[in-house]
Tab-separated table of C-alpha atoms in Angstrom:
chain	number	residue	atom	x	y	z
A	1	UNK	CA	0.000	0.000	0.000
A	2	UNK	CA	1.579	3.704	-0.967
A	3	UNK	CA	-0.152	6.738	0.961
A	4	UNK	CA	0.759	10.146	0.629
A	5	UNK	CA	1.666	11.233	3.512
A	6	UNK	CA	1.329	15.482	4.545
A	7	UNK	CA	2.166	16.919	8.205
A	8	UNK	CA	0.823	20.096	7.606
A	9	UNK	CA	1.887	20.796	11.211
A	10	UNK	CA	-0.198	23.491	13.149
A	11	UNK	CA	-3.185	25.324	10.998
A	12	UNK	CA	-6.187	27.515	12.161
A	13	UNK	CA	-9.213	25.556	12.488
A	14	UNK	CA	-10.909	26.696	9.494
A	15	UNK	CA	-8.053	26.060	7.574
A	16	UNK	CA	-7.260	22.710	9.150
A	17	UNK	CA	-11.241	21.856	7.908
A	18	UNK	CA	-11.362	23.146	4.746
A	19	UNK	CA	-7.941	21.228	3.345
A	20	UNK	CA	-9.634	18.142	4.381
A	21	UNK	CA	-12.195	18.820	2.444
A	22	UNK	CA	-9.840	20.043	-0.317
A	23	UNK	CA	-7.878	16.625	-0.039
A	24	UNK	CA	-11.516	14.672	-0.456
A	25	UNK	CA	-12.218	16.602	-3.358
A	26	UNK	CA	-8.574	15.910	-4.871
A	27	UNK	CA	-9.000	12.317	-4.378
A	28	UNK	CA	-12.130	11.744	-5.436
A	29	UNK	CA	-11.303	13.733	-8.757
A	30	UNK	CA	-8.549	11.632	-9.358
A	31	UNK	CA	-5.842	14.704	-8.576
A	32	UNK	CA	-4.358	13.054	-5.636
A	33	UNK	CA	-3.757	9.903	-4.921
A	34	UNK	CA	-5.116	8.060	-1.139
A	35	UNK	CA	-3.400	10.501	1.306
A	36	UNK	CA	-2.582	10.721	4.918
A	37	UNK	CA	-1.727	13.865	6.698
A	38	UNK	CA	-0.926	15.048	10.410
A	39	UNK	CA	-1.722	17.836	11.921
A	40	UNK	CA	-2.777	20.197	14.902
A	41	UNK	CA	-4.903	23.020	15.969
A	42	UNK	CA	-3.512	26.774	16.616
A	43	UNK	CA	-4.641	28.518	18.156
A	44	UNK	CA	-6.969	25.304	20.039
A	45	UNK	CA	-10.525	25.241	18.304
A	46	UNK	CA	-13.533	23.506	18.994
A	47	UNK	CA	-15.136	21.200	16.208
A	48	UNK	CA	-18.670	20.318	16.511
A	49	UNK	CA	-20.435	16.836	14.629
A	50	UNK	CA	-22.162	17.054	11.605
A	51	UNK	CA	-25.630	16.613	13.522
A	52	UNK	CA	-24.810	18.717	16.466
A	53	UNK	CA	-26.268	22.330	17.399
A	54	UNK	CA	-23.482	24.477	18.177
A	55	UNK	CA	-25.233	26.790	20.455
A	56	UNK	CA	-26.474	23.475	21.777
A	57	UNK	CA	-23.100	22.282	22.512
A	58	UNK	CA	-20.927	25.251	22.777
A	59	UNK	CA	-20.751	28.497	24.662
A	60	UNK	CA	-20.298	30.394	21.955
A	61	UNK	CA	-19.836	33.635	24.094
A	62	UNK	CA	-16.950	32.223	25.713
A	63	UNK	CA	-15.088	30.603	23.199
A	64	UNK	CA	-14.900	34.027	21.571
A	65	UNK	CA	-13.800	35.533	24.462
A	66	UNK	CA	-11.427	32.999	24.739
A	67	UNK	CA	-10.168	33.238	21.210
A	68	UNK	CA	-11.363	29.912	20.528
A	69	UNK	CA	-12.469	29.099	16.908
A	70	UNK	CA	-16.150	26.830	16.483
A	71	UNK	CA	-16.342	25.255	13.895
A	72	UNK	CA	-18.547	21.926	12.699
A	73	UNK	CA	-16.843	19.302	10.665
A	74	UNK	CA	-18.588	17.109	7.928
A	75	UNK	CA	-18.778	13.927	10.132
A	76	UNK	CA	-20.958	12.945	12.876
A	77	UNK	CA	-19.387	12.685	15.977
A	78	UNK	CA	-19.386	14.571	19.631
A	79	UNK	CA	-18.087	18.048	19.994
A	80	UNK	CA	-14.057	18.008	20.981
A	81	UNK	CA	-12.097	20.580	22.230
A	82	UNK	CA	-8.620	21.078	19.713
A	83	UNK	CA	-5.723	21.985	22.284
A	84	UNK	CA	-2.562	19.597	22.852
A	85	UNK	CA	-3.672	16.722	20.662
A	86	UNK	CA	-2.398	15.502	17.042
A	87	UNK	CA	-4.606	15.271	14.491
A	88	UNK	CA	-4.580	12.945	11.504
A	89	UNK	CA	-7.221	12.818	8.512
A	90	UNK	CA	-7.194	10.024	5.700
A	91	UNK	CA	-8.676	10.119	2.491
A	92	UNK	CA	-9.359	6.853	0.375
A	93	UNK	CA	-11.582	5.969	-2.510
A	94	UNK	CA	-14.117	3.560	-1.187
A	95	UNK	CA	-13.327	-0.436	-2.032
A	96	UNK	CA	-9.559	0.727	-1.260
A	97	UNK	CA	-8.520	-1.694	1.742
A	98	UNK	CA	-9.285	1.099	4.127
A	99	UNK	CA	-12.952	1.518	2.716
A	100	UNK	CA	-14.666	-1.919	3.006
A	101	UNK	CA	-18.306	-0.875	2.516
A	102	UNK	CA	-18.833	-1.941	6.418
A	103	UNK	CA	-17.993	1.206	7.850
A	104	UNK	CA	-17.643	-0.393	11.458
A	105	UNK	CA	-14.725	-2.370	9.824
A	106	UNK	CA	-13.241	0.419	8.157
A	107	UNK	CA	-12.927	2.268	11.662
A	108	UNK	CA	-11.245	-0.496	13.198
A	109	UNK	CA	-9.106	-0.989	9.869
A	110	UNK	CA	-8.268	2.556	10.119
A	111	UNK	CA	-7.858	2.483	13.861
A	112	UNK	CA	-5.303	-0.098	13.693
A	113	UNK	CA	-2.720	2.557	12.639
A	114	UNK	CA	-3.286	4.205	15.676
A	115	UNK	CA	-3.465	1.760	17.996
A	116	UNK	CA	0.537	0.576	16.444
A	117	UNK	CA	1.750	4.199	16.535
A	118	UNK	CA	0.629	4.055	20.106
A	119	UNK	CA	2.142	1.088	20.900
A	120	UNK	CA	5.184	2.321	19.592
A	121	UNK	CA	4.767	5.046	22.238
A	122	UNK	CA	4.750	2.696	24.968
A	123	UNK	CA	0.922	2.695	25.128
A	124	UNK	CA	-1.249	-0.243	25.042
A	125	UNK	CA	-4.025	0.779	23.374
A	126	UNK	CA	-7.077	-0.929	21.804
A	127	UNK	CA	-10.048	0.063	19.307
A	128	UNK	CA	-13.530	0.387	21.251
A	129	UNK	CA	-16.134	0.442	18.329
A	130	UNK	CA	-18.076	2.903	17.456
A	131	UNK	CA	-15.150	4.988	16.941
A	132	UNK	CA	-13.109	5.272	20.104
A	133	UNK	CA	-9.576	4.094	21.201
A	134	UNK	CA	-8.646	3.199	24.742
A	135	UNK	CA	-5.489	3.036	26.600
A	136	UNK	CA	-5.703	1.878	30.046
A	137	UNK	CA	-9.261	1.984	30.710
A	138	UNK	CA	-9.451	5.512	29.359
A	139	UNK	CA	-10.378	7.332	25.770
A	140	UNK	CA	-7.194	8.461	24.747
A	141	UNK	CA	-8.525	8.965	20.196
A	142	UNK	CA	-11.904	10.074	19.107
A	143	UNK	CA	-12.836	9.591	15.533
A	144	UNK	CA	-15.337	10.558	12.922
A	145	UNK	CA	-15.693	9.231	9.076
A	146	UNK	CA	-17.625	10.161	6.411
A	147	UNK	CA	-17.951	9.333	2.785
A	148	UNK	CA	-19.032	11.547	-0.144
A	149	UNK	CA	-18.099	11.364	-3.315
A	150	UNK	CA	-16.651	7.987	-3.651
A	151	UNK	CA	-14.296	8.562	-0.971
A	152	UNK	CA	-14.061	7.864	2.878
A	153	UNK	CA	-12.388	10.876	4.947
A	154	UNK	CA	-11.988	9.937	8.300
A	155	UNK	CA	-10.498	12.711	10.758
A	156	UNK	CA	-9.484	11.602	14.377
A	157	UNK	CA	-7.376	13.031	17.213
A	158	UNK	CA	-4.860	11.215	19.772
A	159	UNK	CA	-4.785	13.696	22.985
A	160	UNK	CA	-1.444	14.714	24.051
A	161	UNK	CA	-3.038	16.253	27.074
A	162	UNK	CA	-6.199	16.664	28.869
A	163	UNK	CA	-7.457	19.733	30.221
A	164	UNK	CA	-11.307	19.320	31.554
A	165	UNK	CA	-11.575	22.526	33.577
A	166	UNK	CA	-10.550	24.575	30.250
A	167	UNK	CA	-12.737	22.276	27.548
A	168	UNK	CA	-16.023	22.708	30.391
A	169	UNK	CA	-15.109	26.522	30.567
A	170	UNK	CA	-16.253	26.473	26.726
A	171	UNK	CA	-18.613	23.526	26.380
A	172	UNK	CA	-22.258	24.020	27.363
A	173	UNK	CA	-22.902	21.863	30.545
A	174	UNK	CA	-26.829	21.371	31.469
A	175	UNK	CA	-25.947	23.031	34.983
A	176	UNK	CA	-23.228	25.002	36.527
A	177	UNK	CA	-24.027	22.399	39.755
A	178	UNK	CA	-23.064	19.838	37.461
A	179	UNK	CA	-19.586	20.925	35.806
A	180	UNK	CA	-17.965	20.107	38.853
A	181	UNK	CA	-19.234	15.964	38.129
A	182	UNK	CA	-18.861	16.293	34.213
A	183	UNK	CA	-15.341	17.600	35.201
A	184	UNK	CA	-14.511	14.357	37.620
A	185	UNK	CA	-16.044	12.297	34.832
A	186	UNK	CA	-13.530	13.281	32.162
A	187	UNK	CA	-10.692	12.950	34.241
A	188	UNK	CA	-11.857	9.271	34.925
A	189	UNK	CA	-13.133	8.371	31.412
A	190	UNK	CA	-10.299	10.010	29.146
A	191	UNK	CA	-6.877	10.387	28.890
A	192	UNK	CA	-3.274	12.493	27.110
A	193	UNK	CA	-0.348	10.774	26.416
A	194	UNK	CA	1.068	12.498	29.623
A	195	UNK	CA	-1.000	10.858	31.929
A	196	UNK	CA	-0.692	7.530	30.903
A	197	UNK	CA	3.125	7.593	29.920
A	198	UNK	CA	3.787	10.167	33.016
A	199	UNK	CA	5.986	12.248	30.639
A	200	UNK	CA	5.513	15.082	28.066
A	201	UNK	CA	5.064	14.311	24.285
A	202	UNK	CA	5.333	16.275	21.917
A	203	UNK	CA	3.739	16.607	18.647
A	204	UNK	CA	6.611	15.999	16.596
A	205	UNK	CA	7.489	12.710	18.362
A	206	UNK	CA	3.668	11.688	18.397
A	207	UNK	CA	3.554	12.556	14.097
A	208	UNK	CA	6.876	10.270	14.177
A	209	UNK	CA	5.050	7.415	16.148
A	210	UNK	CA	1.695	7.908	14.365
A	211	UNK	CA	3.447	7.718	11.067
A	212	UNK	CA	5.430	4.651	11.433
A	213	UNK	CA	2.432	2.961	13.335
A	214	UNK	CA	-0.113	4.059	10.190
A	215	UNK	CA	2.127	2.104	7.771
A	216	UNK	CA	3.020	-0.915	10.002
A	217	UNK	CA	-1.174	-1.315	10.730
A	218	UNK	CA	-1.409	-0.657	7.111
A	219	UNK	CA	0.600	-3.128	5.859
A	220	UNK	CA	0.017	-5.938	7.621
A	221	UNK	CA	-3.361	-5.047	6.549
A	222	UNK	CA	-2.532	-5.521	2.601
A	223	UNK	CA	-0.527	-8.835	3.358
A	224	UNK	CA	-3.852	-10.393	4.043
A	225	UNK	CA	-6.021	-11.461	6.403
A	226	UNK	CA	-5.189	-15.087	6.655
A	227	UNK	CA	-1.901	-13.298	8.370
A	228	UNK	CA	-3.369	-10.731	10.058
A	229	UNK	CA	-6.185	-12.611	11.944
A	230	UNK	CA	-3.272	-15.178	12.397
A	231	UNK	CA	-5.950	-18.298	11.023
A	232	UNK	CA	-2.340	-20.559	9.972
A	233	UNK	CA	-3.864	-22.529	8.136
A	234	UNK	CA	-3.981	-20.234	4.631
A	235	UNK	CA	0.052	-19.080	5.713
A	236	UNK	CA	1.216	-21.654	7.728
A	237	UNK	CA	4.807	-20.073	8.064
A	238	UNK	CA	3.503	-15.974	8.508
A	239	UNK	CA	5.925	-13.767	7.288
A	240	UNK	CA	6.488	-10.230	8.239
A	241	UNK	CA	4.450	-7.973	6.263
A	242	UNK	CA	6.171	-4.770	4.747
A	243	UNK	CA	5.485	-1.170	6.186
A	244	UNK	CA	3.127	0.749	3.792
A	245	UNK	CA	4.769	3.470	1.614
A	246	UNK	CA	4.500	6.952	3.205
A	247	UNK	CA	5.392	9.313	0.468
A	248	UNK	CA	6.645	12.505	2.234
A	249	UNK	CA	4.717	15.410	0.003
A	250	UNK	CA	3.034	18.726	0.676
A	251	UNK	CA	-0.238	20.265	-0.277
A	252	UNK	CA	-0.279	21.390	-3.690
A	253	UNK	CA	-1.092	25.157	-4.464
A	254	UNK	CA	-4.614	23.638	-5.995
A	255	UNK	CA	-5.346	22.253	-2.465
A	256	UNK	CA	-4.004	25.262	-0.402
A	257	UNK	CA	-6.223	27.337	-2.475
A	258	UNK	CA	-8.959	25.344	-2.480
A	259	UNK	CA	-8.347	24.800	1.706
A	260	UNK	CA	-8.612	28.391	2.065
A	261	UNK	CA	-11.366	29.399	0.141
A	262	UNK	CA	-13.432	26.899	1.843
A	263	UNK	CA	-11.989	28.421	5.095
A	264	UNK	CA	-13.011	31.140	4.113
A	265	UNK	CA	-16.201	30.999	2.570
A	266	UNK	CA	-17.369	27.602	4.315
A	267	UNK	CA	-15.789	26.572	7.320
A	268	UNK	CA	-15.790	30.123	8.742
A	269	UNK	CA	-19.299	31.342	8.455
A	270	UNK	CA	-21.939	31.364	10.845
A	271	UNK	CA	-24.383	30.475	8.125
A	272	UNK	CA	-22.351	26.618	8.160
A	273	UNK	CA	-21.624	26.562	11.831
A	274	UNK	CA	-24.672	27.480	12.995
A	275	UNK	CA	-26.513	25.816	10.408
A	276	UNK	CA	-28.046	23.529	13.277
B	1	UNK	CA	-44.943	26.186	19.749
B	2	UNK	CA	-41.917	24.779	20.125
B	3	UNK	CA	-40.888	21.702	22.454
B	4	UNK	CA	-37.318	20.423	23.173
B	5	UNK	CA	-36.184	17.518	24.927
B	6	UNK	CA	-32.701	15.576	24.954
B	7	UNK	CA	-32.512	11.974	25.525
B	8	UNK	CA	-29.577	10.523	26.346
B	9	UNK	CA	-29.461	6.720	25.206
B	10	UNK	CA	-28.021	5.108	27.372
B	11	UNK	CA	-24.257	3.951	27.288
B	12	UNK	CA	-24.373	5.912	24.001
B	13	UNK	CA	-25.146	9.230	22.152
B	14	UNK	CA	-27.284	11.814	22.880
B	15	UNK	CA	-30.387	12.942	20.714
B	16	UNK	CA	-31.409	16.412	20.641
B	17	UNK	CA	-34.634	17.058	19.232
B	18	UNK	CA	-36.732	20.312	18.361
B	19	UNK	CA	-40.690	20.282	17.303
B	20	UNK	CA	-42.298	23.247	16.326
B	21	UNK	CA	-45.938	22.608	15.284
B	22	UNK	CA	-49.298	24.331	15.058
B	23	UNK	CA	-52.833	23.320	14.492
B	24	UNK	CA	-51.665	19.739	15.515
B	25	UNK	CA	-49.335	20.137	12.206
B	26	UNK	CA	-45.679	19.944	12.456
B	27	UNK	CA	-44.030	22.796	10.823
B	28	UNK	CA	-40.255	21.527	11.294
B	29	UNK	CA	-38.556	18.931	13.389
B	30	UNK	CA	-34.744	18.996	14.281
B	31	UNK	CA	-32.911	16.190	15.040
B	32	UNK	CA	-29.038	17.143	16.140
B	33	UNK	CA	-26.757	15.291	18.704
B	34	UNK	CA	-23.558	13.295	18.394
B	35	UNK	CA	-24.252	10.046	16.705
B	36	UNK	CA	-23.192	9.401	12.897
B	37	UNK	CA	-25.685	9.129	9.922
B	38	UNK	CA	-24.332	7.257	6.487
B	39	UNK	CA	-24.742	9.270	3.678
B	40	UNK	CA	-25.718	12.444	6.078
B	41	UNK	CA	-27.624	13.743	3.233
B	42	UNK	CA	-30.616	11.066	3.626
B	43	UNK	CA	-30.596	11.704	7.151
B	44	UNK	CA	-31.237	15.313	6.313
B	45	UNK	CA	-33.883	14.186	3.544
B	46	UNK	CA	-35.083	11.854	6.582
B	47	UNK	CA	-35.604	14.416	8.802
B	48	UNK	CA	-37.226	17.179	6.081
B	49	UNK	CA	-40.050	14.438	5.600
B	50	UNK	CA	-41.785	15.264	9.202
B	51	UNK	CA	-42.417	18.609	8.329
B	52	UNK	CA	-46.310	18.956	7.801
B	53	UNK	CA	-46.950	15.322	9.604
B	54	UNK	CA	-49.261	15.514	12.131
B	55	UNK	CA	-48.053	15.673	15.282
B	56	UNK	CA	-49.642	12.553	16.515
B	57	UNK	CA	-48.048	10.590	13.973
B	58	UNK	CA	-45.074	12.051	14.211
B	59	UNK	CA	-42.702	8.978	16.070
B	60	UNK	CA	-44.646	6.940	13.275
B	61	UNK	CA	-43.232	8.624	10.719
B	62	UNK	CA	-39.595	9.278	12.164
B	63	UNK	CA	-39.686	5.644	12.020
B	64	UNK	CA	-40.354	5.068	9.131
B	65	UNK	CA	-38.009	8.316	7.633
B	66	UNK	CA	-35.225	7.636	9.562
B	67	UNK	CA	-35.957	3.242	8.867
B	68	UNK	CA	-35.371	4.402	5.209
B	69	UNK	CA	-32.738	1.564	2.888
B	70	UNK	CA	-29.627	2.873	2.317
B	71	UNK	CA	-29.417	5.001	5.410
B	72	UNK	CA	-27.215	3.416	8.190
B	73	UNK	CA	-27.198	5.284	11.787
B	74	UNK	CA	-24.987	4.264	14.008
B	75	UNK	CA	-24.652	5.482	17.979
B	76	UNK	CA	-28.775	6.305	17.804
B	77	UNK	CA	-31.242	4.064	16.164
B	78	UNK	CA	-34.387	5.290	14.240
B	79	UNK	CA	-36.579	3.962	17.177
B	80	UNK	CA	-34.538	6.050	19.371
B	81	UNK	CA	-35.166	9.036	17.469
B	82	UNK	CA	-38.773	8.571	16.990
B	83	UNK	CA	-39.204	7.604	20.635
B	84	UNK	CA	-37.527	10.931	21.526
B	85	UNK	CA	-39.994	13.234	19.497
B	86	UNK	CA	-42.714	10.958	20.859
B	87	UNK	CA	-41.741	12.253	24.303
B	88	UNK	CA	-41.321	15.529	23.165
B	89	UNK	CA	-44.652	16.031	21.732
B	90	UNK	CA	-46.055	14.255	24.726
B	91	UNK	CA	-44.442	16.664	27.218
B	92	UNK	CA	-45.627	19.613	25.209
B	93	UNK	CA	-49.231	18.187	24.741
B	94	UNK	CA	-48.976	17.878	28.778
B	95	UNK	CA	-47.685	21.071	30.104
C-alpha cells in the first residue's frame, strides 16, 4: 500500500477543515492519490459533529472571548475541544482496503494505525467500536468518518493532554451544579499521552510514532487477512508484512487554495456553523 | 410552539430534538446530537419528511423516515429518534 503522507503541522481551524475537504475533493477527482496527513490546531478550536447544534453544545460567548475558533466538521461525531492533541485525517476511494463498505470495519481498519503508533509510544491501546480508542481503561482517540463522493475521509485526534476545567469553561454543561461531576467524569473516562506515559510528548514525536504505526497497521493489513487474523492454516509459516509506503509530500497550491477558500467561505461562516 | 427535549441513550449518544408545530401540524422537526448518519444527506432528507406530519403521527413517521434503505445510523437508532420526538410532543401536549 503507498499513501501520501502530509504533516501540515499546526493550521487555524478553518483552515485545518477546509484542506480536508480540499484533499476529499482531490482524491475523489482523481488529482491526488489516497493521502494521509498530520496535523494540529492553533490557536486550540472547537469542532462540533455534523448533527450537532453548536449553540447546543458550545458556549459560543466564551469561546470568543477565549479566542477559541467553532467550527462543525462534515462527520458525525461529539463536539471536541482542539488543544494539545495531534490530528490525523485520511482520504481513500471507497473499495480501497481502508474503505470496506462496512464502515464499522473500516474504523477499526483505520484504527489499527493508531493503535501501532501508540504502541510504539509505549501505550497499550485498543479500538472500542463505534469509533473510540482506549489506553488503560481511558479514551485516549476520538474519531469521525464520512464518505461523499466515492471517498471515505476519516479525521481523528490522539490527545497529548487533557485539560477538563478549560474544555467545560467552553462547552455548554446542562448546569453550573453539574460541571464540577462532568469535570470528575472526564478525568476518569479520558486520557493524554502524559497521563498515561507520566511524561511530556510532543507533537513531533507523536507525528513520528503515528506515522510509522499508520504504515506498520497498514501493511500488515494488505498482506492479508489469513496473516493478520493469524488463522495458519492459509500461511502456515507468517511472514512479516512490509510497512506501507508513506510518500513525504506537501499540499499542492490547488489544495491550499482550495483549503482556504473553503476556510473562508465555508468553514468560517456562521451560516455553516450554525446551520443547526 | 416549540418543544425540546434531549434523551440521552443510554451507554451511548445523545439525541437532541426540536418540534415546532401548530394546528396539531408539524411545521419543522430537528434532530441534532452526536451520533453518525451514512450518507448524512438522507438523514437530512429523513428528517425534512416530518415537516407537515401531524403531530400525533409524528414517532410513526420518524420511524419510518429515519428506517429508510440505504441510510445506516450508528450510535442512535431510528426507534430512538422517533421515541424521543414521541416524548417531546407528549411533554408539550402535557404542560
Amino acid at each position: 500500500m503507498r499513501l501520501r503522507f502530509l504533516d501540515t503541522g499546526p493550521g487555524k481551524g478553518a483552515f485545518n477543515m477546509g484542506l480536508d475537504e480540499a484533499l476529499l475533493e482531490a482524491v475523489a477527482e482523481g488529482r491526488s492519490g489516497p493521502v494521509l496527513r498530520l496535523y494540529t490546531w492553533d490557536p486550540a478550536a472547537i469542532t462540533i459533529g455534523y448533527f450537532q447544534s453548536a449553540a447546543a453544545e458550545v458556549d459560543l460567548e466564551a469561546a470568543r472571548e477565549a479566542g477559541v475558533d467553532v467550527l462543525r466538521r462534515v462527520t458525525g461525531g461529539g463536539a471536541v475541544f482542539h488543544a494539545a492533541e495531534i490530528t490525523y485525517s485520511l482520504v481513500v476511494p471507497e473499495g480501497h482496503a481502508l474503505a470496506p463498505a462496512d464502515i464499522l470495519e473500516s474504523y477499526s481498519r483505520i484504527c489499527g494505525g493508531l493503535v501501532e503508533g501508540l504502541s510504539l509510544l509505549g501505550v497499550e491501546a485498543s479500538f472500542a467500536p463505534i469509533n473510540d480508542i482506549v489506553a488503560g481503561g481511558k479514551k485516549i482517540s476520538g474519531n469521525a468518518q464520512t464518505r461523499k463522493r466515492g471517498c471515505l475521509l476519516q479525521h481523528g485526534t490522539v490527545l497529548l493532554d487533557v485539560d477538563p476545567e478549560r474544555m467545560f469553561s467552553l462547552l455548554k454543561v446542562p448546569s453550573e451544579k453539574l460541571k464540577g461531576k462532568l469535570i470528575q467524569d472526564v478525568k476518569a473516562r479520558v486520557s493524554g499521552l502524559k497521563g498515561l506515559l507520566g511524561r511530556e510528548v510532543g507533537y513531533a514525536e507523536a507525528a513520528d510514532a503515528l506515522g510509522r504505526g499508520f504504515a506498520r497497521a497498514f501493511g500488515r493489513l494488505e498482506a492479508g487477512p489469513g496473516r493478520a487474523a493469524g488463522t495458519g492454516a492459509q500461511f502456515p509459516e507468517p511472514v512479516a508484512a512490509l510497512p506501507a509506503e508513506l510518500l513525504p509530500s506537501v499540499p499542492s497550491p490547488e489544495e491550499l487554495e482550495r483549503a482556504r477558500l473553503l476556510a473562508a467561505e465555508k468553514y468560517s461562516t456562521s451560516l455553516w456553523t450554525m446551520r443547526r | 410552539m416549540v418543544t425540546r427535549l434531549d434523551y440521552k441513550i443510554p451507554g451511548g449518544k445523545l439525541i437532541r430534538v426540536e418540534v415546532e408545530f401548530e394546528g396539531g401540524v408539524v411545521l419543522r422537526a430537528k434532530v441534532a446530537g452526536d451520533f453518525f448518519a451514512h450518507p448524512e444527506s438522507d438523514f437530512e432528507a429523513a428528517e425534512a419528511e416530518l415537516s407537515r406530519v401531524p403531530v400525533d403521527r409524528l414517532a410513526e413517521a420518524a420511524l419510518g423516515a429515519f428506517s429508510r434503505p440505504g441510510l445506516v445510523l450508528y450510535g442512535a437508532s431510528a426507534s430512538d429518534i422517533a421515541e424521543t420526538l414521541r416524548r417531546a410532543v407528549d411533554e408539550a401536549q402535557v404542560s
